XYZ file of N, CA and C in Angstrom:
459
model
N 61.405 201.894 104.520
C 61.284 200.210 103.892
C 60.547 199.137 104.747
N 59.493 198.577 105.219
C 59.134 197.567 106.013
C 59.877 196.153 105.680
N 59.850 195.716 106.649
C 60.277 194.255 106.614
C 59.479 193.176 106.629
N 59.953 192.202 105.897
C 58.838 191.135 105.948
C 58.981 189.861 106.346
N 58.270 188.996 106.594
C 58.641 187.846 107.898
C 58.553 186.798 106.778
N 59.647 185.832 107.015
C 59.932 184.865 105.983
C 59.958 183.184 106.750
N 59.304 182.189 106.108
C 59.017 181.140 106.931
C 59.907 180.399 105.830
N 61.241 180.156 106.882
C 62.430 178.972 106.531
C 62.464 177.420 106.965
N 62.346 177.084 105.924
C 62.443 175.615 106.394
C 63.879 174.835 106.059
N 64.911 174.170 107.150
C 65.948 174.094 107.454
C 65.710 172.147 107.738
N 66.690 171.640 106.775
C 66.500 170.109 106.852
C 67.751 169.882 107.728
N 68.078 168.701 108.509
C 68.909 168.589 108.860
C 68.551 167.124 109.600
N 69.785 166.378 110.133
C 69.561 164.810 111.007
C 69.993 165.346 112.124
N 68.540 164.820 112.887
C 68.784 165.368 114.245
C 68.947 164.179 115.218
N 69.527 163.754 115.675
C 69.891 162.740 117.020
C 68.546 162.847 118.257
N 67.855 161.882 117.799
C 66.711 161.805 118.599
C 67.374 161.449 120.217
N 66.178 161.102 121.149
C 66.309 161.329 122.490
C 66.601 159.872 122.861
N 66.143 159.052 121.902
C 66.402 157.562 121.838
C 67.606 157.029 121.261
N 68.416 158.152 120.440
C 69.569 157.944 120.152
C 69.720 157.705 118.669
N 68.377 157.303 117.481
C 68.369 157.123 116.675
C 68.674 158.827 115.712
N 69.233 158.873 114.731
C 69.470 159.513 114.032
C 67.973 159.661 112.955
N 67.591 161.008 112.873
C 66.156 160.901 112.037
C 66.451 162.497 110.995
N 66.203 162.303 109.675
C 65.988 163.558 109.318
C 64.924 164.284 109.397
N 65.049 165.695 109.714
C 63.920 166.507 110.087
C 63.682 167.559 109.414
N 62.896 168.266 109.316
C 62.840 170.050 108.548
C 61.928 170.648 109.853
N 62.669 171.594 110.202
C 62.284 172.678 110.996
C 62.107 173.973 109.973
N 60.690 174.705 110.825
C 60.588 176.153 110.369
C 60.834 176.903 111.169
N 61.500 178.240 110.913
C 62.127 179.102 111.590
C 61.420 180.700 110.954
N 61.249 181.588 111.272
C 60.880 182.898 111.191
C 61.583 183.799 110.829
N 62.243 185.013 109.726
C 62.943 185.391 109.655
C 62.605 186.780 109.212
N 63.031 187.701 109.963
C 62.422 189.073 109.215
C 63.275 189.594 108.428
N 63.355 189.683 107.017
C 64.391 189.921 106.331
C 63.190 191.130 105.242
N 64.201 191.105 104.295
C 63.961 192.298 102.963
C 63.582 191.573 101.991
N 63.909 190.223 101.517
C 63.913 189.805 100.422
C 63.847 187.691 100.789
N 63.887 187.419 100.155
C 64.159 185.698 100.427
C 65.970 185.432 100.057
N 66.389 186.381 99.425
C 67.860 186.001 99.296
C 68.218 186.223 100.642
N 67.915 187.835 101.541
C 68.747 187.879 102.766
C 67.888 187.050 103.942
N 66.911 186.315 103.597
C 66.075 185.888 104.430
C 66.889 184.203 104.501
N 67.309 183.752 103.226
C 68.158 182.637 103.245
C 69.575 182.756 103.680
N 70.183 184.011 103.820
C 71.610 184.649 104.107
C 71.039 184.484 105.741
N 70.380 185.137 106.275
C 70.276 184.933 107.766
C 69.775 183.860 108.874
N 68.935 183.129 108.302
C 68.597 181.935 108.855
C 70.020 180.900 108.773
N 70.903 181.093 107.585
C 72.262 180.047 107.878
C 72.865 180.827 108.606
N 72.965 182.366 108.764
C 73.812 182.900 109.971
C 73.551 182.336 111.188
N 72.308 182.397 111.408
C 71.402 182.212 113.222
C 71.731 180.835 113.513
N 71.377 179.864 112.479
C 71.291 178.504 112.987
C 72.791 177.757 113.037
N 73.714 178.415 111.923
C 75.001 177.681 111.813
C 75.495 177.400 113.428
N 75.704 178.161 114.441
C 76.456 178.134 115.605
C 75.562 176.769 116.220
N 74.364 176.514 116.216
C 73.612 175.661 116.494
C 73.780 174.114 116.033
N 74.503 174.014 114.805
C 74.174 172.672 114.238
C 75.625 172.049 113.784
N 75.614 171.175 114.350
C 76.821 170.184 114.345
C 77.460 169.554 112.971
N 76.360 168.998 112.078
C 76.134 168.561 110.897
C 76.011 169.448 109.606
N 75.707 168.500 108.465
C 75.301 169.113 107.011
C 73.967 169.759 107.681
N 73.760 170.833 106.761
C 71.741 171.332 106.890
C 71.513 171.885 105.498
N 70.537 172.050 105.401
C 70.031 172.531 103.929
C 68.705 173.845 104.116
N 68.975 174.798 103.782
C 67.297 175.827 103.844
C 66.516 175.150 102.424
N 65.687 174.487 102.684
C 64.877 173.610 101.857
C 63.981 174.026 101.296
N 63.239 175.270 101.938
C 61.969 176.341 101.570
C 61.759 177.527 102.105
N 61.703 178.780 101.465
C 61.962 179.550 101.881
C 60.081 180.122 101.294
N 58.985 181.052 102.426
C 58.147 181.213 102.034
C 57.887 182.416 102.874
N 56.729 183.481 101.826
C 56.562 184.456 102.650
C 55.722 184.055 104.102
N 55.656 184.885 105.058
C 54.467 184.407 106.095
C 53.931 185.688 106.311
N 52.787 185.837 106.436
C 51.768 187.208 106.419
C 51.323 187.186 108.345
N 51.980 188.073 108.840
C 51.744 188.208 110.413
C 51.755 189.722 110.497
N 50.539 189.936 110.885
C 50.214 191.743 111.204
C 51.144 192.089 112.637
N 51.162 191.065 113.057
C 51.967 191.211 114.252
C 51.982 190.052 114.931
N 53.434 189.956 116.098
C 54.084 188.726 117.085
C 53.675 189.330 118.295
N 53.554 188.336 118.655
C 53.455 188.452 120.403
C 54.197 187.641 120.902
N 55.344 187.817 121.260
C 56.595 187.362 122.057
C 56.485 187.419 123.477
N 57.206 186.737 124.259
C 57.153 186.005 125.627
C 58.642 185.915 125.913
N 58.934 186.433 127.054
C 60.551 186.427 127.618
C 60.165 184.599 128.836
N 58.869 184.619 129.125
C 58.821 183.437 129.807
C 59.079 181.841 129.274
N 60.037 181.336 130.230
C 60.513 180.017 129.616
C 59.576 179.104 129.348
N 58.686 179.244 129.904
C 57.592 177.898 129.766
C 56.793 178.498 128.211
N 56.657 179.486 127.706
C 56.177 179.933 126.598
C 57.365 179.427 125.366
N 57.379 178.285 124.818
C 57.927 177.476 124.006
C 57.793 177.614 122.608
N 56.168 177.687 122.370
C 55.751 177.174 121.299
C 55.015 178.831 120.836
N 55.030 178.763 119.578
C 54.407 179.585 118.631
C 52.844 179.149 117.637
N 51.870 179.890 118.570
C 50.456 179.413 117.751
C 50.064 180.492 116.919
N 49.613 180.187 115.798
C 48.909 181.792 114.983
C 47.291 181.547 114.757
N 47.345 182.845 114.839
C 45.773 183.341 115.146
C 45.034 183.848 113.863
N 44.413 183.520 113.703
C 43.202 184.269 112.633
C 42.216 185.182 113.527
N 42.580 186.493 113.560
C 41.687 187.292 113.801
C 40.825 188.254 113.024
N 39.516 187.967 113.016
C 38.791 189.058 112.435
C 38.308 190.113 112.856
N 38.457 191.350 112.277
C 37.703 192.755 112.508
C 37.002 193.282 112.073
N 35.886 194.101 112.456
C 34.530 194.455 112.691
C 35.043 195.738 112.402
N 34.420 196.404 110.952
C 34.364 197.622 110.532
C 33.030 198.102 110.271
N 33.113 199.593 110.859
C 31.501 199.826 110.243
C 31.984 201.050 108.849
N 30.916 200.379 107.800
C 31.485 201.436 106.395
C 30.525 202.327 106.383
N 31.089 203.599 106.692
C 30.031 205.167 106.931
C 29.407 205.684 105.954
N 29.907 205.018 104.594
C 28.893 205.448 103.687
C 27.564 204.966 103.392
N 28.052 203.404 103.801
C 26.657 202.337 103.333
C 26.301 202.293 105.099
N 26.835 202.242 105.686
C 26.335 201.616 106.852
C 26.563 200.400 107.209
N 27.046 199.009 106.553
C 27.079 198.254 107.102
C 28.859 198.006 107.778
N 28.471 196.395 108.086
C 29.403 196.095 108.502
C 30.531 195.112 107.866
N 31.946 195.645 107.881
C 32.854 195.291 106.809
C 33.735 194.315 108.040
N 34.127 192.740 107.466
C 34.863 191.710 107.984
C 36.633 192.077 107.149
N 37.409 192.208 108.089
C 38.810 191.761 107.523
C 39.068 191.016 108.579
N 40.202 190.118 107.945
C 41.065 189.227 109.012
C 42.594 189.622 108.730
N 42.991 189.208 109.766
C 44.360 189.637 110.106
C 45.397 188.056 110.969
N 46.329 187.898 110.543
C 47.047 186.232 111.419
C 48.084 187.006 112.013
N 47.720 186.590 113.274
C 48.963 186.984 114.369
C 49.792 185.674 114.807
N 51.062 186.163 115.429
C 52.012 184.940 115.678
C 51.872 185.205 117.482
N 51.552 184.020 118.237
C 51.221 184.259 119.705
C 52.812 183.161 120.428
N 53.608 183.704 120.992
C 54.298 182.671 121.731
C 54.005 182.447 122.817
N 53.355 181.139 123.087
C 52.851 180.879 124.591
C 53.455 179.109 125.203
N 52.751 178.872 126.111
C 53.143 177.618 126.494
C 51.789 176.900 126.062
N 50.789 177.171 125.932
C 49.817 176.152 125.629
C 48.499 177.201 125.015
N 47.421 176.868 124.538
C 46.414 177.239 123.975
C 45.766 177.861 124.609
N 45.521 178.124 126.120
C 45.328 178.972 126.936
C 45.843 179.979 127.085
N 47.107 179.724 127.189
C 48.222 180.804 127.340
C 48.072 181.637 126.317
N 47.893 181.323 124.761
C 48.252 181.860 123.983
C 46.864 182.855 123.364
N 45.836 182.423 124.180
C 44.406 183.231 123.910
C 44.703 184.594 125.041
N 45.260 184.189 125.817
C 45.536 185.150 127.245
C 46.413 186.324 126.268
N 47.437 185.760 126.332
C 48.646 186.647 125.463
C 47.786 187.490 124.687
N 47.419 186.768 123.640
C 46.862 187.355 122.401
C 45.785 188.672 122.953
N 44.839 188.176 123.978
C 44.358 189.307 124.411
C 44.936 190.425 125.150
N 46.144 190.045 125.751
C 46.688 191.468 126.507
C 47.509 192.320 125.422
N 47.709 191.608 124.482
C 48.517 192.527 123.621
C 47.700 193.284 122.645
N 46.282 192.767 122.385
C 45.533 193.490 121.589
C 44.938 194.794 122.664
N 45.126 194.542 123.860
C 44.493 195.880 124.510
C 44.778 197.086 124.272
N 45.351 197.494 123.455
C 45.689 198.591 123.390
C 44.782 199.469 121.846
N 44.422 198.177 121.365
C 43.507 197.985 119.807
C 42.109 198.649 120.072
N 41.867 199.748 119.070
C 40.729 200.273 119.187
C 39.792 199.697 118.633
N 39.821 198.694 117.664
C 39.519 197.946 116.772
C 38.758 196.378 117.906
N 37.384 196.349 117.061
C 36.343 195.285 117.805
C 37.060 193.882 117.019
N 37.200 193.103 117.842
C 38.039 191.789 117.112
C 37.347 190.158 117.503
N 36.875 188.959 116.918
C 37.061 188.084 117.254
C 37.869 187.189 116.807
N 38.537 186.237 117.762
C 39.572 185.292 117.285
C 38.494 183.816 116.626
N 39.018 184.076 115.283
C 38.535 182.936 114.310
C 38.593 181.641 114.285
N 40.138 181.568 114.741
C 40.787 180.309 114.689
C 42.659 180.536 115.586
N 43.146 179.564 116.399
C 44.168 179.945 116.894
C 44.454 178.219 116.779
N 45.939 177.709 116.382
C 46.850 176.850 116.082
C 48.092 176.734 116.393
N 48.294 175.889 117.089
C 50.103 175.860 117.196
C 50.604 175.327 116.260
N 51.619 176.221 115.776
C 52.761 176.163 114.809
C 54.000 175.053 114.777
N 54.525 174.627 113.646
C 55.633 173.892 114.002
C 56.959 175.111 114.153
N 56.573 176.481 114.180
C 57.867 177.307 114.089
C 58.348 177.070 115.304
N 59.990 176.807 115.479
C 61.045 176.748 116.422
C 61.598 177.939 116.959
N 61.655 179.168 115.944
C 62.271 180.355 116.657
C 61.849 181.268 115.849
N 61.920 182.503 116.425
C 61.792 183.969 115.117
C 63.121 184.645 115.721
N 63.508 185.109 114.431
C 64.287 185.938 113.961
C 64.219 187.546 113.735
N 64.613 188.234 114.821
C 64.026 189.339 114.232
C 64.932 190.343 113.132
N 64.953 191.154 112.694
C 66.038 191.945 111.809
C 67.020 193.033 112.624
N 68.258 192.827 112.601
C 69.532 193.272 113.502
C 70.274 194.443 112.505
N 70.580 195.392 112.360
C 71.371 196.300 111.832
C 72.346 196.067 112.108
N 73.357 195.632 110.974
C 74.670 195.342 111.004
C 75.633 196.317 111.638
N 76.945 196.059 112.577
C 77.499 196.498 112.872
C 78.208 197.235 111.954
N 78.642 198.947 112.138
C 79.294 199.526 111.298
C 80.587 199.013 111.296
N 81.324 198.746 110.142
C 82.836 198.247 109.794
C 83.878 199.275 110.400
N 84.477 198.911 111.393
C 85.781 200.178 112.006
C 86.647 200.327 110.844
N 87.279 201.437 110.480
C 88.576 202.078 109.506
C 89.450 201.156 110.141
N 90.112 200.502 108.924
C 91.683 199.717 109.161
C 92.381 200.654 108.672
N 93.355 200.967 109.698
C 94.653 201.882 108.987
C 96.009 201.151 108.538
């Protein structure tokens, strides 16, 4: 069974650099099998980083065909890219266009385009980048297999 991506918005009170406390809603991307699991996982993932109360205010499916992540510390933003693939219909001989969303972790727009092109090098399909925009996504949490419970005697 293939997992899906869910965008989970977390509301909490954040202390800003100027010392003021402000209510914020930050989106995170979670790889899960269902909305229920996505909520459970985002709570599990962010609880160690939260000092006060928080709530998961929204969960929606996020349709990303691929996610290109980076270990580079300067790559601290996520960009959503819409790629248009051009295929040839063998029966009619006409070009057919289809689009897919990709998520790219990068430091800025130029870096995102570069990282996307690098990630797509192995693709045999021709594509064009129809759009690329910075998202508010704070982090991406991949699915992890739970460790097996040890037998208790």
